[in-house]
XYZ file of C-alpha atoms in Angstrom:
736
model
C 158.224 -102.515 -57.581
C 156.223 -100.269 -55.008
C 157.287 -100.911 -50.750
C 154.393 -100.788 -48.707
C 154.871 -99.966 -44.761
C 152.145 -99.757 -42.160
C 152.771 -100.047 -37.935
C 151.576 -101.491 -35.611
C 149.437 -99.269 -32.944
C 151.944 -97.489 -30.850
C 149.919 -97.300 -27.403
C 151.764 -93.865 -25.313
C 150.501 -93.791 -21.974
C 149.511 -90.274 -22.174
C 146.445 -88.063 -22.789
C 146.036 -87.132 -26.384
C 146.776 -83.161 -25.357
C 149.726 -84.053 -23.577
C 151.252 -86.433 -26.459
C 150.333 -82.583 -28.824
C 152.516 -80.443 -26.302
C 155.157 -82.814 -26.737
C 155.225 -83.329 -30.246
C 154.879 -79.059 -30.633
C 159.032 -79.789 -29.741
C 159.873 -80.506 -33.083
C 159.201 -77.135 -34.673
C 159.979 -75.358 -36.620
C 163.802 -77.653 -36.332
C 165.024 -80.835 -33.667
C 167.726 -81.561 -32.358
C 167.131 -84.745 -32.423
C 166.743 -85.878 -36.030
C 169.704 -84.419 -37.961
C 168.648 -84.747 -41.237
C 165.103 -82.765 -40.748
C 166.621 -79.111 -41.687
C 163.908 -76.726 -41.347
C 160.374 -76.373 -41.946
C 158.296 -73.551 -42.668
C 153.825 -73.120 -42.669
C 153.141 -72.884 -46.338
C 148.965 -72.192 -44.960
C 147.157 -72.715 -41.894
C 143.037 -71.763 -41.341
C 141.189 -72.878 -38.058
C 137.443 -73.392 -37.593
C 135.418 -70.596 -36.204
C 134.826 -72.399 -33.206
C 138.955 -72.824 -32.720
C 137.848 -77.471 -32.702
C 139.279 -77.881 -35.909
C 143.037 -76.466 -37.179
C 144.483 -77.748 -40.605
C 148.005 -76.574 -41.054
C 150.023 -76.982 -44.700
C 154.387 -77.143 -43.973
C 157.041 -77.905 -46.204
C 159.941 -79.299 -45.148
C 163.352 -79.692 -45.939
C 165.421 -83.085 -45.365
C 169.377 -83.601 -45.587
C 169.059 -87.190 -46.772
C 172.086 -89.207 -46.045
C 172.444 -90.589 -49.611
C 176.296 -90.391 -51.718
C 177.664 -87.952 -53.020
C 178.057 -88.589 -56.412
C 174.238 -89.514 -56.098
C 173.294 -86.021 -55.267
C 175.440 -84.250 -57.820
C 173.630 -86.256 -60.614
C 170.132 -85.419 -58.995
C 171.533 -81.861 -59.090
C 170.184 -81.094 -55.580
C 170.800 -80.889 -51.331
C 167.263 -81.053 -50.040
C 164.399 -83.049 -50.679
C 161.138 -81.788 -49.958
C 158.227 -82.847 -48.860
C 154.613 -81.184 -48.513
C 153.112 -82.495 -45.111
C 149.340 -81.558 -44.379
C 148.117 -82.208 -40.436
C 144.549 -81.713 -39.570
C 143.887 -81.290 -35.911
C 140.520 -81.773 -34.065
C 140.172 -81.092 -30.929
C 137.168 -81.936 -30.365
C 137.533 -85.509 -31.546
C 140.848 -85.708 -30.209
C 142.789 -87.636 -33.280
C 145.830 -85.397 -34.813
C 145.859 -86.992 -39.244
C 148.941 -86.518 -41.299
C 149.497 -87.043 -44.795
C 152.937 -86.363 -46.578
C 153.805 -86.781 -49.465
C 157.477 -85.854 -52.063
C 157.083 -82.605 -53.258
C 161.105 -82.877 -54.670
C 161.696 -85.589 -57.694
C 157.516 -86.035 -57.448
C 157.124 -87.196 -61.469
C 160.229 -89.968 -60.625
C 159.699 -90.856 -57.310
C 156.397 -91.048 -55.099
C 156.464 -91.002 -51.130
C 153.076 -91.400 -49.674
C 153.117 -91.606 -45.576
C 149.965 -91.167 -43.875
C 149.763 -91.077 -39.571
C 146.976 -89.946 -36.732
C 147.135 -90.362 -33.376
C 144.106 -91.002 -31.473
C 142.655 -91.273 -28.429
C 142.764 -95.070 -26.995
C 139.629 -96.725 -27.745
C 139.431 -98.134 -24.141
C 141.306 -95.743 -21.812
C 140.816 -92.141 -22.503
C 144.171 -91.903 -20.638
C 145.763 -93.085 -23.418
C 146.578 -91.930 -26.782
C 147.642 -94.819 -30.291
C 149.702 -93.669 -32.693
C 149.317 -95.642 -36.554
C 151.592 -95.075 -40.190
C 150.627 -96.486 -43.747
C 153.990 -94.972 -46.020
C 154.891 -95.933 -49.816
C 157.822 -95.709 -51.895
C 157.240 -96.065 -55.123
C 160.307 -95.167 -57.415
C 159.503 -94.920 -60.907
C 162.895 -93.935 -62.767
C 166.040 -91.948 -61.151
C 168.521 -91.657 -63.630
C 169.497 -95.407 -63.750
C 170.103 -95.560 -60.015
C 166.579 -97.219 -58.842
C 167.861 -99.923 -56.534
C 170.316 -98.231 -55.063
C 168.125 -95.178 -54.445
C 165.306 -98.095 -52.898
C 167.915 -99.215 -51.082
C 168.677 -96.556 -49.245
C 165.344 -94.776 -48.831
C 164.152 -97.844 -46.872
C 167.325 -98.616 -44.689
C 166.817 -95.156 -43.612
C 163.824 -95.586 -43.494
C 163.557 -97.805 -41.259
C 166.755 -96.373 -38.781
C 164.351 -93.482 -37.969
C 160.820 -95.845 -37.320
C 163.390 -96.847 -34.484
C 164.744 -93.361 -34.059
C 161.341 -92.259 -33.763
C 159.769 -93.944 -30.913
C 162.095 -91.854 -28.598
C 161.126 -88.763 -29.885
C 158.193 -87.944 -28.237
C 159.602 -89.767 -25.086
C 161.949 -87.153 -24.614
C 159.624 -84.453 -24.843
C 157.770 -86.358 -22.417
C 160.380 -86.035 -19.696
C 161.378 -82.666 -20.903
C 157.871 -81.351 -19.703
C 157.602 -83.346 -17.124
C 161.122 -81.201 -15.745
C 159.379 -78.618 -16.254
C 156.504 -79.342 -13.791
C 153.709 -79.911 -17.015
C 152.264 -83.166 -16.541
C 148.691 -82.399 -17.821
C 147.237 -80.097 -20.564
C 143.847 -78.737 -20.138
C 140.817 -80.510 -23.458
C 139.380 -78.480 -25.719
C 136.098 -77.792 -24.721
C 133.628 -75.792 -27.233
C 133.430 -72.559 -24.551
C 137.048 -71.669 -25.555
C 138.821 -70.155 -28.759
C 141.913 -71.634 -27.907
C 143.474 -74.568 -25.685
C 143.701 -72.946 -22.160
C 147.757 -73.314 -22.141
C 149.783 -75.086 -18.577
C 152.367 -73.329 -17.052
C 154.259 -69.812 -18.880
C 157.880 -71.702 -17.818
C 156.744 -75.247 -19.519
C 155.402 -74.213 -23.509
C 155.752 -70.328 -24.300
C 158.515 -71.635 -26.157
C 156.118 -71.926 -29.374
C 152.995 -71.242 -27.782
C 150.739 -70.316 -31.146
C 152.198 -74.059 -32.363
C 149.881 -75.675 -29.802
C 147.149 -74.747 -31.584
C 147.943 -76.604 -34.288
C 149.751 -79.979 -33.723
C 151.602 -81.431 -36.493
C 154.700 -83.083 -37.476
C 157.530 -83.063 -40.179
C 156.886 -84.996 -43.327
C 157.649 -88.504 -43.458
C 159.894 -89.717 -46.572
C 161.902 -92.028 -47.744
C 164.959 -91.109 -45.106
C 163.091 -89.090 -42.238
C 160.237 -91.228 -40.794
C 161.125 -91.023 -37.641
C 159.235 -88.034 -36.430
C 155.785 -89.439 -36.520
C 157.510 -93.137 -35.483
C 156.530 -92.969 -32.321
C 157.018 -95.337 -29.503
C 155.179 -96.218 -26.588
C 156.188 -94.565 -23.817
C 158.397 -95.825 -20.764
C 155.989 -97.278 -18.828
C 154.796 -99.298 -21.911
C 158.494 -101.109 -21.728
C 157.936 -102.188 -18.639
C 154.760 -104.889 -18.780
C 158.385 -106.606 -21.430
C 159.458 -108.138 -18.189
C 157.414 -111.572 -15.929
C 153.938 -112.093 -16.864
C 151.523 -110.620 -14.621
C 147.401 -109.736 -14.363
C 147.351 -105.832 -14.744
C 150.405 -105.702 -17.420
C 148.785 -108.765 -19.322
C 144.717 -106.731 -19.668
C 147.170 -104.038 -20.481
C 148.918 -105.849 -23.505
C 145.509 -107.190 -24.769
C 142.567 -104.647 -24.155
C 145.753 -101.617 -25.352
C 145.487 -102.135 -29.501
C 141.618 -101.636 -31.002
C 140.501 -104.762 -32.404
C 141.813 -106.746 -35.581
C 145.409 -104.406 -34.666
C 147.852 -104.682 -33.209
C 149.985 -103.516 -30.421
C 153.620 -102.349 -30.633
C 153.599 -104.438 -26.824
C 151.590 -106.920 -27.309
C 154.101 -107.815 -30.895
C 157.038 -107.664 -28.274
C 155.484 -109.063 -25.784
C 154.798 -112.275 -26.809
C 156.632 -112.563 -30.791
C 160.031 -110.951 -29.703
C 162.100 -108.052 -31.219
C 160.961 -107.328 -35.184
C 162.279 -104.751 -37.072
C 159.788 -102.078 -37.921
C 159.949 -103.529 -42.056
C 159.602 -107.068 -40.482
C 156.727 -105.784 -38.304
C 155.028 -104.241 -41.349
C 155.441 -107.853 -43.190
C 153.522 -109.419 -40.078
C 150.842 -106.992 -40.220
C 150.176 -106.733 -44.001
C 149.472 -110.713 -44.583
C 147.676 -110.719 -41.423
C 145.808 -108.306 -42.463
C 145.470 -110.039 -46.251
C 144.670 -113.208 -44.351
C 141.738 -111.491 -42.740
C 140.308 -110.404 -46.047
C 141.050 -114.020 -46.977
C 140.336 -115.973 -44.783
C 137.966 -114.768 -42.928
C 137.077 -115.656 -39.566
C 139.728 -118.134 -39.132
C 143.182 -116.741 -40.221
C 146.525 -118.737 -37.824
C 147.744 -116.947 -34.835
C 150.426 -114.033 -34.932
C 152.802 -116.939 -34.127
C 152.041 -119.004 -36.803
C 152.411 -116.686 -39.760
C 155.837 -115.197 -38.421
C 156.992 -118.361 -38.471
C 156.117 -118.298 -42.300
C 157.123 -114.874 -42.851
C 160.610 -115.965 -41.383
C 161.407 -118.959 -43.301
C 161.343 -116.862 -46.056
C 163.196 -113.710 -44.451
C 160.751 -112.163 -44.494
C 159.526 -112.058 -48.519
C 155.357 -111.016 -48.182
C 154.819 -113.137 -50.980
C 156.531 -116.162 -50.987
C 155.465 -116.444 -47.487
C 152.219 -115.923 -48.386
C 152.463 -118.755 -50.859
C 153.363 -121.269 -48.645
C 151.295 -120.549 -46.136
C 148.507 -120.541 -47.956
C 149.624 -123.782 -49.114
C 149.681 -125.170 -45.263
C 146.521 -123.516 -44.113
C 144.833 -126.238 -47.300
C 146.652 -129.799 -46.211
C 145.982 -129.115 -42.589
C 142.063 -128.079 -43.295
C 141.796 -130.638 -46.065
C 143.146 -133.283 -43.247
C 141.617 -131.621 -39.932
C 145.874 -131.049 -38.637
C 143.460 -128.258 -36.674
C 141.823 -131.514 -34.065
C 145.092 -134.065 -34.746
C 145.360 -133.238 -30.833
C 142.407 -134.581 -29.794
C 141.147 -137.510 -32.672
C 144.592 -138.837 -32.864
C 145.769 -141.900 -30.564
C 148.468 -143.486 -31.049
C 148.764 -147.162 -31.380
C 150.126 -149.417 -28.909
C 153.234 -150.303 -30.667
C 153.828 -146.674 -30.954
C 153.921 -146.309 -26.824
C 155.999 -149.110 -26.273
C 158.229 -149.119 -29.737
C 158.378 -145.224 -30.521
C 161.244 -143.516 -28.587
C 160.605 -140.135 -28.371
C 159.448 -138.130 -25.677
C 158.858 -134.906 -24.559
C 161.183 -133.953 -21.166
C 160.928 -130.538 -19.450
C 162.680 -127.465 -20.984
C 166.109 -126.176 -22.230
C 167.956 -123.256 -20.576
C 166.027 -120.430 -23.293
C 162.561 -121.866 -21.456
C 161.641 -123.999 -24.800
C 160.450 -127.120 -24.614
C 162.735 -130.331 -24.914
C 161.979 -133.076 -27.315
C 164.444 -136.550 -26.876
C 164.912 -139.569 -29.559
C 166.448 -142.181 -28.792
C 166.493 -142.983 -32.675
C 169.631 -145.738 -32.604
C 167.599 -147.764 -29.934
C 164.464 -147.230 -32.718
C 163.702 -149.583 -34.572
C 162.185 -148.264 -38.051
C 161.900 -151.229 -39.784
C 159.708 -152.658 -37.459
C 157.518 -149.157 -36.727
C 157.725 -149.296 -40.602
C 156.359 -152.651 -41.410
C 153.474 -152.497 -38.432
C 152.340 -149.774 -39.153
C 152.376 -148.349 -42.423
C 153.834 -145.093 -43.288
C 150.884 -142.617 -42.919
C 150.896 -143.724 -39.462
C 154.418 -142.855 -38.741
C 153.547 -139.360 -40.376
C 150.371 -138.542 -38.193
C 151.926 -139.388 -35.544
C 155.170 -137.316 -36.064
C 152.474 -134.614 -36.746
C 150.958 -135.007 -33.005
C 154.250 -134.383 -31.834
C 154.522 -131.092 -33.964
C 150.994 -129.967 -32.398
C 152.009 -130.740 -28.942
C 155.146 -128.729 -29.618
C 153.198 -125.677 -30.659
C 150.847 -126.179 -27.799
C 153.586 -126.403 -25.521
C 155.580 -122.862 -27.138
C 152.753 -121.800 -26.355
C 152.365 -122.211 -22.564
C 156.050 -121.905 -21.895
C 155.750 -118.341 -23.632
C 153.321 -117.959 -20.591
C 155.671 -119.382 -18.404
C 158.715 -117.492 -18.851
C 157.514 -114.296 -19.575
C 158.695 -114.484 -23.040
C 158.272 -115.105 -26.416
C 158.860 -118.790 -27.145
C 158.144 -119.939 -30.473
C 160.470 -123.393 -30.653
C 161.666 -126.796 -28.914
C 164.577 -128.294 -28.889
C 165.346 -131.613 -30.057
C 167.855 -133.680 -28.773
C 168.513 -136.937 -31.255
C 170.837 -140.046 -29.112
C 172.197 -142.170 -32.349
C 174.055 -144.715 -29.833
C 173.115 -147.866 -31.255
C 172.778 -146.203 -35.145
C 173.704 -148.566 -37.512
C 173.334 -149.606 -41.694
C 169.605 -151.389 -40.777
C 168.454 -147.911 -39.864
C 169.317 -147.039 -43.800
C 166.843 -149.583 -44.595
C 165.477 -148.003 -48.002
C 161.582 -147.827 -47.376
C 162.952 -146.634 -43.908
C 164.608 -143.934 -44.694
C 162.230 -143.335 -47.525
C 159.331 -142.390 -44.875
C 161.388 -140.087 -42.769
C 162.356 -138.254 -46.080
C 158.525 -138.289 -46.570
C 157.394 -136.396 -42.451
C 161.086 -134.988 -42.792
C 159.434 -133.443 -46.377
C 156.116 -133.077 -44.748
C 157.232 -131.088 -41.704
C 158.878 -129.033 -43.243
C 156.644 -127.461 -45.547
C 154.072 -126.725 -42.572
C 155.992 -126.356 -39.430
C 159.039 -124.062 -40.168
C 160.403 -122.417 -37.967
C 159.448 -123.800 -35.015
C 163.023 -125.800 -34.194
C 165.340 -123.732 -32.439
C 167.998 -126.029 -31.817
C 169.269 -129.945 -32.630
C 170.987 -131.988 -30.369
C 172.783 -134.737 -32.256
C 174.787 -137.143 -29.667
C 177.130 -139.739 -29.980
C 177.127 -140.087 -33.756
C 178.904 -143.023 -34.684
C 180.822 -143.440 -38.210
C 177.386 -144.469 -40.587
C 176.391 -141.218 -39.575
C 177.554 -139.600 -42.092
C 175.769 -141.690 -44.980
C 172.572 -140.833 -43.498
C 173.384 -137.370 -43.126
C 173.962 -137.300 -46.997
C 170.420 -138.589 -47.426
C 168.462 -136.526 -45.380
C 170.508 -133.260 -45.767
C 169.419 -132.239 -48.820
C 166.058 -131.687 -47.847
C 166.380 -130.335 -44.834
C 165.670 -126.226 -45.560
C 169.779 -124.456 -44.847
C 168.644 -122.280 -42.434
C 167.501 -125.465 -40.028
C 170.768 -127.408 -40.986
C 172.436 -124.284 -39.478
C 170.516 -125.375 -36.040
C 172.263 -128.736 -35.908
C 175.219 -129.841 -32.921
C 176.543 -132.703 -34.142
C 178.460 -134.538 -31.551
C 180.832 -137.861 -31.397
C 180.970 -140.144 -28.633
C 181.208 -138.368 -25.657
C 182.256 -135.262 -26.794
C 178.887 -133.257 -25.163
C 179.980 -134.137 -21.522
C 182.652 -131.888 -21.952
C 182.390 -127.575 -22.243
C 180.924 -126.667 -24.973
C 178.446 -129.625 -24.511
C 175.161 -130.933 -23.217
C 175.212 -128.427 -19.484
C 175.179 -125.735 -22.195
C 172.248 -125.734 -23.537
C 170.856 -127.956 -20.574
C 170.620 -127.588 -17.431
C 172.497 -130.627 -15.315
C 169.710 -131.081 -13.485
C 167.505 -132.608 -16.079
C 169.888 -133.930 -18.224
C 168.446 -137.936 -18.567
C 169.852 -140.916 -16.709
C 171.508 -142.810 -19.807
C 173.730 -139.570 -21.050
C 175.202 -139.443 -17.717
C 172.867 -137.265 -15.778
C 170.151 -137.631 -12.596
C 167.210 -136.898 -14.293
C 164.778 -140.244 -15.087
C 163.408 -139.813 -18.354
C 161.015 -141.366 -19.555
C 161.875 -142.274 -22.701
C 160.606 -146.058 -23.921
C 164.394 -147.267 -24.534
C 162.387 -149.336 -27.979
C 163.569 -152.766 -29.401
C 162.704 -154.634 -31.549
C 159.064 -154.888 -32.827
C 157.802 -158.539 -33.037
C 156.788 -160.023 -36.459
C 153.940 -161.126 -35.017
C 152.970 -157.762 -35.701
C 154.600 -156.815 -38.297
C 151.223 -156.607 -41.040
C 150.929 -157.426 -45.279
C 151.526 -154.446 -47.847
C 147.680 -155.012 -48.609
C 147.050 -154.143 -44.888
C 149.108 -151.092 -44.805
C 148.012 -150.120 -47.501
C 144.382 -149.962 -47.151
C 145.267 -148.662 -43.395
C 147.055 -145.759 -44.990
C 144.580 -144.217 -47.573
C 141.461 -144.629 -45.077
C 144.257 -142.525 -42.769
C 144.527 -139.648 -45.416
C 141.111 -140.068 -46.659
C 139.145 -139.034 -43.032
C 137.871 -135.427 -44.367
C 135.089 -134.033 -44.832
C 136.403 -131.894 -47.614
C 136.751 -132.865 -51.489
C 138.853 -131.308 -54.250
C 138.503 -130.284 -57.421
C 140.573 -129.604 -61.057
C 138.994 -126.307 -63.275
C 139.859 -126.300 -66.472
C 139.415 -123.444 -69.475
C 136.241 -124.291 -70.977
C 135.910 -127.241 -68.284
C 134.092 -126.296 -65.707
C 133.983 -128.213 -62.157
C 129.830 -128.861 -61.412
C 128.435 -130.222 -58.872
C 123.933 -131.259 -58.601
C 122.291 -130.841 -55.109
C 118.875 -132.325 -55.291
C 116.231 -130.477 -53.106
C 112.680 -132.513 -52.062
C 111.128 -128.854 -49.193
C 112.006 -125.620 -50.282
C 112.969 -122.809 -47.988
C 116.168 -125.824 -47.596
C 119.752 -123.791 -47.290
C 122.639 -125.484 -49.162
C 126.373 -125.035 -47.078
C 129.369 -124.618 -48.392
C 133.063 -123.796 -47.297
C 135.858 -123.982 -50.405
C 139.170 -123.284 -50.769
C 141.283 -122.143 -53.864
C 144.472 -123.400 -53.752
C 145.694 -122.244 -57.435
C 144.627 -120.551 -60.249
C 140.994 -117.792 -60.249
C 137.677 -118.910 -60.387
C 134.588 -117.874 -60.574
C 131.704 -119.171 -58.493
C 128.626 -119.858 -59.471
C 124.917 -120.953 -57.810
C 122.274 -122.069 -60.683
C 119.008 -123.733 -60.757
C 117.068 -126.635 -62.407
C 113.662 -127.973 -62.694
C 114.623 -131.331 -64.497
C 117.036 -133.747 -63.525
C 121.094 -132.937 -65.133
C 122.772 -135.692 -66.978
C 124.589 -138.047 -65.216
C 128.206 -136.576 -64.081
C 130.952 -136.328 -67.067
C 134.212 -137.023 -66.432
C 135.965 -134.418 -68.674
C 139.206 -137.004 -70.301
C 140.711 -133.797 -70.554
C 142.572 -134.983 -73.604
C 142.669 -131.514 -74.864
C 144.531 -129.718 -72.567
C 147.490 -132.677 -72.543
C 146.467 -133.879 -69.084
C 146.151 -138.018 -68.050
C 146.899 -138.254 -64.660
C 144.189 -139.849 -63.233
C 144.060 -138.452 -60.027
C 142.517 -136.037 -61.127
C 138.102 -134.742 -60.432
C 136.660 -132.531 -63.271
C 132.609 -133.075 -63.230
C 130.603 -131.369 -65.986
C 126.557 -131.535 -65.500
C 124.842 -128.572 -67.709
C 124.116 -129.943 -71.410
C 125.833 -127.393 -73.700
C 122.582 -127.504 -75.727
C 120.474 -126.566 -72.002
C 119.957 -122.180 -72.632
C 120.230 -120.496 -69.468
C 116.647 -118.680 -69.045
C 115.118 -121.516 -70.152
C 116.533 -125.052 -69.046
C 118.296 -123.520 -65.643
C 118.689 -119.725 -64.281
C 121.347 -118.530 -62.389
C 120.281 -117.661 -58.779
C 123.268 -115.971 -57.546
C 126.062 -113.564 -58.524
C 128.390 -115.210 -59.404
C 131.362 -114.343 -57.496
C 134.976 -113.818 -58.362
C 137.062 -115.835 -56.081
C 141.749 -115.229 -56.046
C 143.868 -117.877 -54.799
C 144.158 -118.689 -51.604
C 141.373 -117.015 -50.801
C 138.883 -118.630 -48.268
C 134.964 -118.532 -48.960
C 132.040 -119.598 -46.753
C 128.516 -118.840 -47.526
C 124.812 -120.250 -48.017
C 121.784 -120.159 -49.651
C 118.368 -120.158 -48.634
C 116.089 -122.453 -51.472
C 112.917 -121.078 -53.040
C 111.964 -123.529 -54.676
C 112.738 -127.551 -54.418
C 114.465 -128.868 -57.656
C 117.846 -129.495 -58.666
C 120.422 -126.646 -57.951
C 124.122 -126.956 -59.582
C 126.813 -125.584 -57.791
C 130.026 -123.902 -60.414
C 133.288 -123.451 -60.326
C 134.656 -122.119 -62.900
C 137.468 -121.142 -64.670
C 138.477 -117.053 -64.448
C 139.340 -115.008 -67.580
C 140.999 -111.796 -67.211
C 139.332 -109.148 -68.592
C 140.526 -107.138 -71.134
C 142.051 -103.338 -69.774
C 139.121 -100.628 -71.361
C 141.236 -98.018 -70.414
C 143.688 -99.027 -73.313
C 144.791 -101.521 -75.325
C 147.887 -102.739 -73.733
C 147.981 -104.505 -70.417
C 147.929 -104.178 -67.199
C 151.091 -105.257 -65.396
C 148.501 -107.819 -62.827
C 147.138 -109.184 -65.775
C 150.324 -110.192 -67.101
C 151.489 -111.400 -64.016
C 147.964 -113.092 -63.336
C 148.164 -114.826 -66.961
C 151.878 -115.826 -66.326
C 151.056 -117.372 -63.686
C 148.037 -119.140 -65.136
C 149.308 -120.379 -68.057
C 148.224 -123.425 -67.592
C 144.779 -122.971 -67.542
C 144.231 -124.978 -64.870
C 142.693 -124.023 -61.198
C 142.249 -126.002 -57.722
C 139.238 -125.837 -55.131
C 138.842 -127.638 -52.273
C 135.559 -127.760 -50.978
C 132.936 -129.076 -48.679
C 128.523 -128.781 -49.053
C 126.209 -129.865 -46.880
C 122.034 -129.416 -47.311
C 120.746 -128.190 -43.538
C 116.739 -127.606 -42.582
C 116.136 -124.288 -42.253
C 115.333 -124.908 -38.276
C 118.797 -127.202 -38.165
C 120.590 -124.592 -39.852
C 120.261 -121.806 -36.904
C 120.164 -123.514 -34.256
C 124.129 -125.633 -36.289
C 124.668 -121.861 -36.110
C 123.518 -121.439 -32.502
C 126.000 -123.917 -31.326
C 129.244 -122.713 -33.184
C 129.404 -119.226 -31.821
C 128.532 -121.350 -28.605
C 132.132 -122.827 -29.293
C 134.008 -120.132 -30.297
C 137.460 -121.305 -31.785
C 138.034 -123.851 -34.021
C 141.062 -124.228 -34.978
C 144.037 -124.781 -33.015
C 146.109 -121.900 -34.829
C 143.393 -119.791 -34.804
C 143.871 -116.239 -33.992
C 142.628 -114.908 -30.641
C 142.110 -111.683 -32.569
C 139.974 -112.310 -34.780
C 135.819 -114.286 -34.452
C 135.181 -117.437 -35.814
C 133.537 -116.906 -39.090
C 130.529 -114.787 -40.275
C 128.468 -117.824 -41.153
C 125.788 -117.830 -38.284
C 124.990 -114.317 -37.972
C 124.848 -112.725 -42.260
C 122.557 -116.531 -41.812
C 119.874 -115.586 -39.175
C 120.096 -111.963 -40.399
C 118.269 -112.999 -44.190
C 115.852 -115.005 -42.266
C 113.198 -112.589 -44.306
C 113.958 -113.910 -47.209
C 112.285 -116.252 -48.793
C 115.585 -116.735 -50.919
C 119.226 -115.205 -50.363
C 122.362 -116.387 -49.375
C 125.512 -115.607 -47.311
C 129.232 -115.455 -48.556
C 132.023 -114.195 -46.144
C 135.395 -114.441 -47.783
């Protein structure tokens, strides 16, 4: 498996030329990097005007590996080839390196770039990417990979300090400025002799030793010392610097530390790579960085697993319009009176504090009066409010706060709380929250646990993630009042009065829900269906040989068909056809050939098998192949009236043309869709062309559409691309 690394943008608050001067002091070797033994210049060339310099070095590294492994490999040093291109005119340094030793067994490739900050010419940006592919290594592939990744991460951390060290050294020697290159000079002007005279030729071609699995430190340069000072209390100037300190759609290292917390280099890489994948597949509608990070943490930064559950959650949010829940959900009066939970200040760590007096809650009465779905929606609104409060507290306290603390008071808990439908509703709520709000619970304080609590805990604990269970602190009786109790986590001034504190708590006291408010099972069932069908999206299943098709009748030419769909499972091909004749009545495939009898399957086929493409109907758009997890928005400006058929079809993996052997990716993809079933969630609408342009302008003026949308991304390319296609009578736009 290929291991990849992508760094955030690291910003030095120093001019490019000064950073290059500090960079030069690392050659031919650097005492700050013990594993970097030496480097020899293999080739060097400079342009006639002196603006561009290319240099190739051969670098020797003393890899910190077990002696036995070195003896088996038969080498003492690992050699890398590094090619640097310095463009003084454009003020950029591009570095590319690869391993020379064991190149037929291990492939290490890295690219780095120093450039001028796009919004501040006096600052310098640094980025890098790297990949490690161990094909074979005498049966020690796994061991070598672990050693390489460990040393790589360690070297990255070390590399953040190196440029800073040499910048401080230059400053101590009185060098605080290096003139920019001008076309009138063949070589850059040198500062005072006592500053850079140690290696004046090197100044004309700054470069760095190659970064390998064991020595990436040289080019993993961190932000300047001043940049690290921005992590304190939020101030206007520092906030502007952080937000402006990175090119568009890229994450700044200072921003990560300020708003997301301390991450290891490999964790930063996972966040950046997953974020980039979402930008490519969910263009304009990616979640906020904090939300992506929660899913990564929930899967121990396994990017594939995190991507899977994140995509499922995004689809769920979209289908049930969870992003609008805080604006659209108004809790019924019975919840306001008898739901014994509410927000109450914050804990000692600045986390929002939610208090739930579960022992005083009439769970049976609430379920009988409201139904399971209403309770679930209310709990979801609490979680959405928690996300909002975390963002607020992050700004207030000047440090990342991504989760909240929950205090559960069990005084009064008894056997009536173990009413089976109530427990069933609780388990359902836990399941939905665990799947869509991972790593949002920072700590759970359970107070005054009675004897019946172990029974309840036995029922619910299997449905709670192991990492979440580790955050539970349980106190029986009045144990919470002693040392190691509540005062260790909550300031004494805000301990609620019902727990012996002095702070008045506005959480309802609860009580029994009057039976007059109970509703019949039929009424609750209809209400539950209404709650969760309040969505503009439809779902459809696609099978091999059984596409899902939707017909849209167009009366006026130049109408606009718009669509928005998510590929929830498998890979599909999206087509648009036109026909002058109406297709047959919708035919639902019984799907008996597929062995599927589920009544919930939605699969409609409209195109008669006797129809001939090009005669009875025609294709008006090129087929679009969509991968699992992608979100696609688009529009088509119709040319003729008639019937337009939107088709989602199962994607058959093409055979590899270069060889008869299947590719690994093809085999894995085939295994993933071995059931020959795909699933999409879609929404379509037809607008007049003028109405569509007006709607696009409205969308542009609204800005962010979802509560989880990233502040680093735009909304959608829908309006811009459709507006640009006005000159065409029939055109479309598709964005992913």
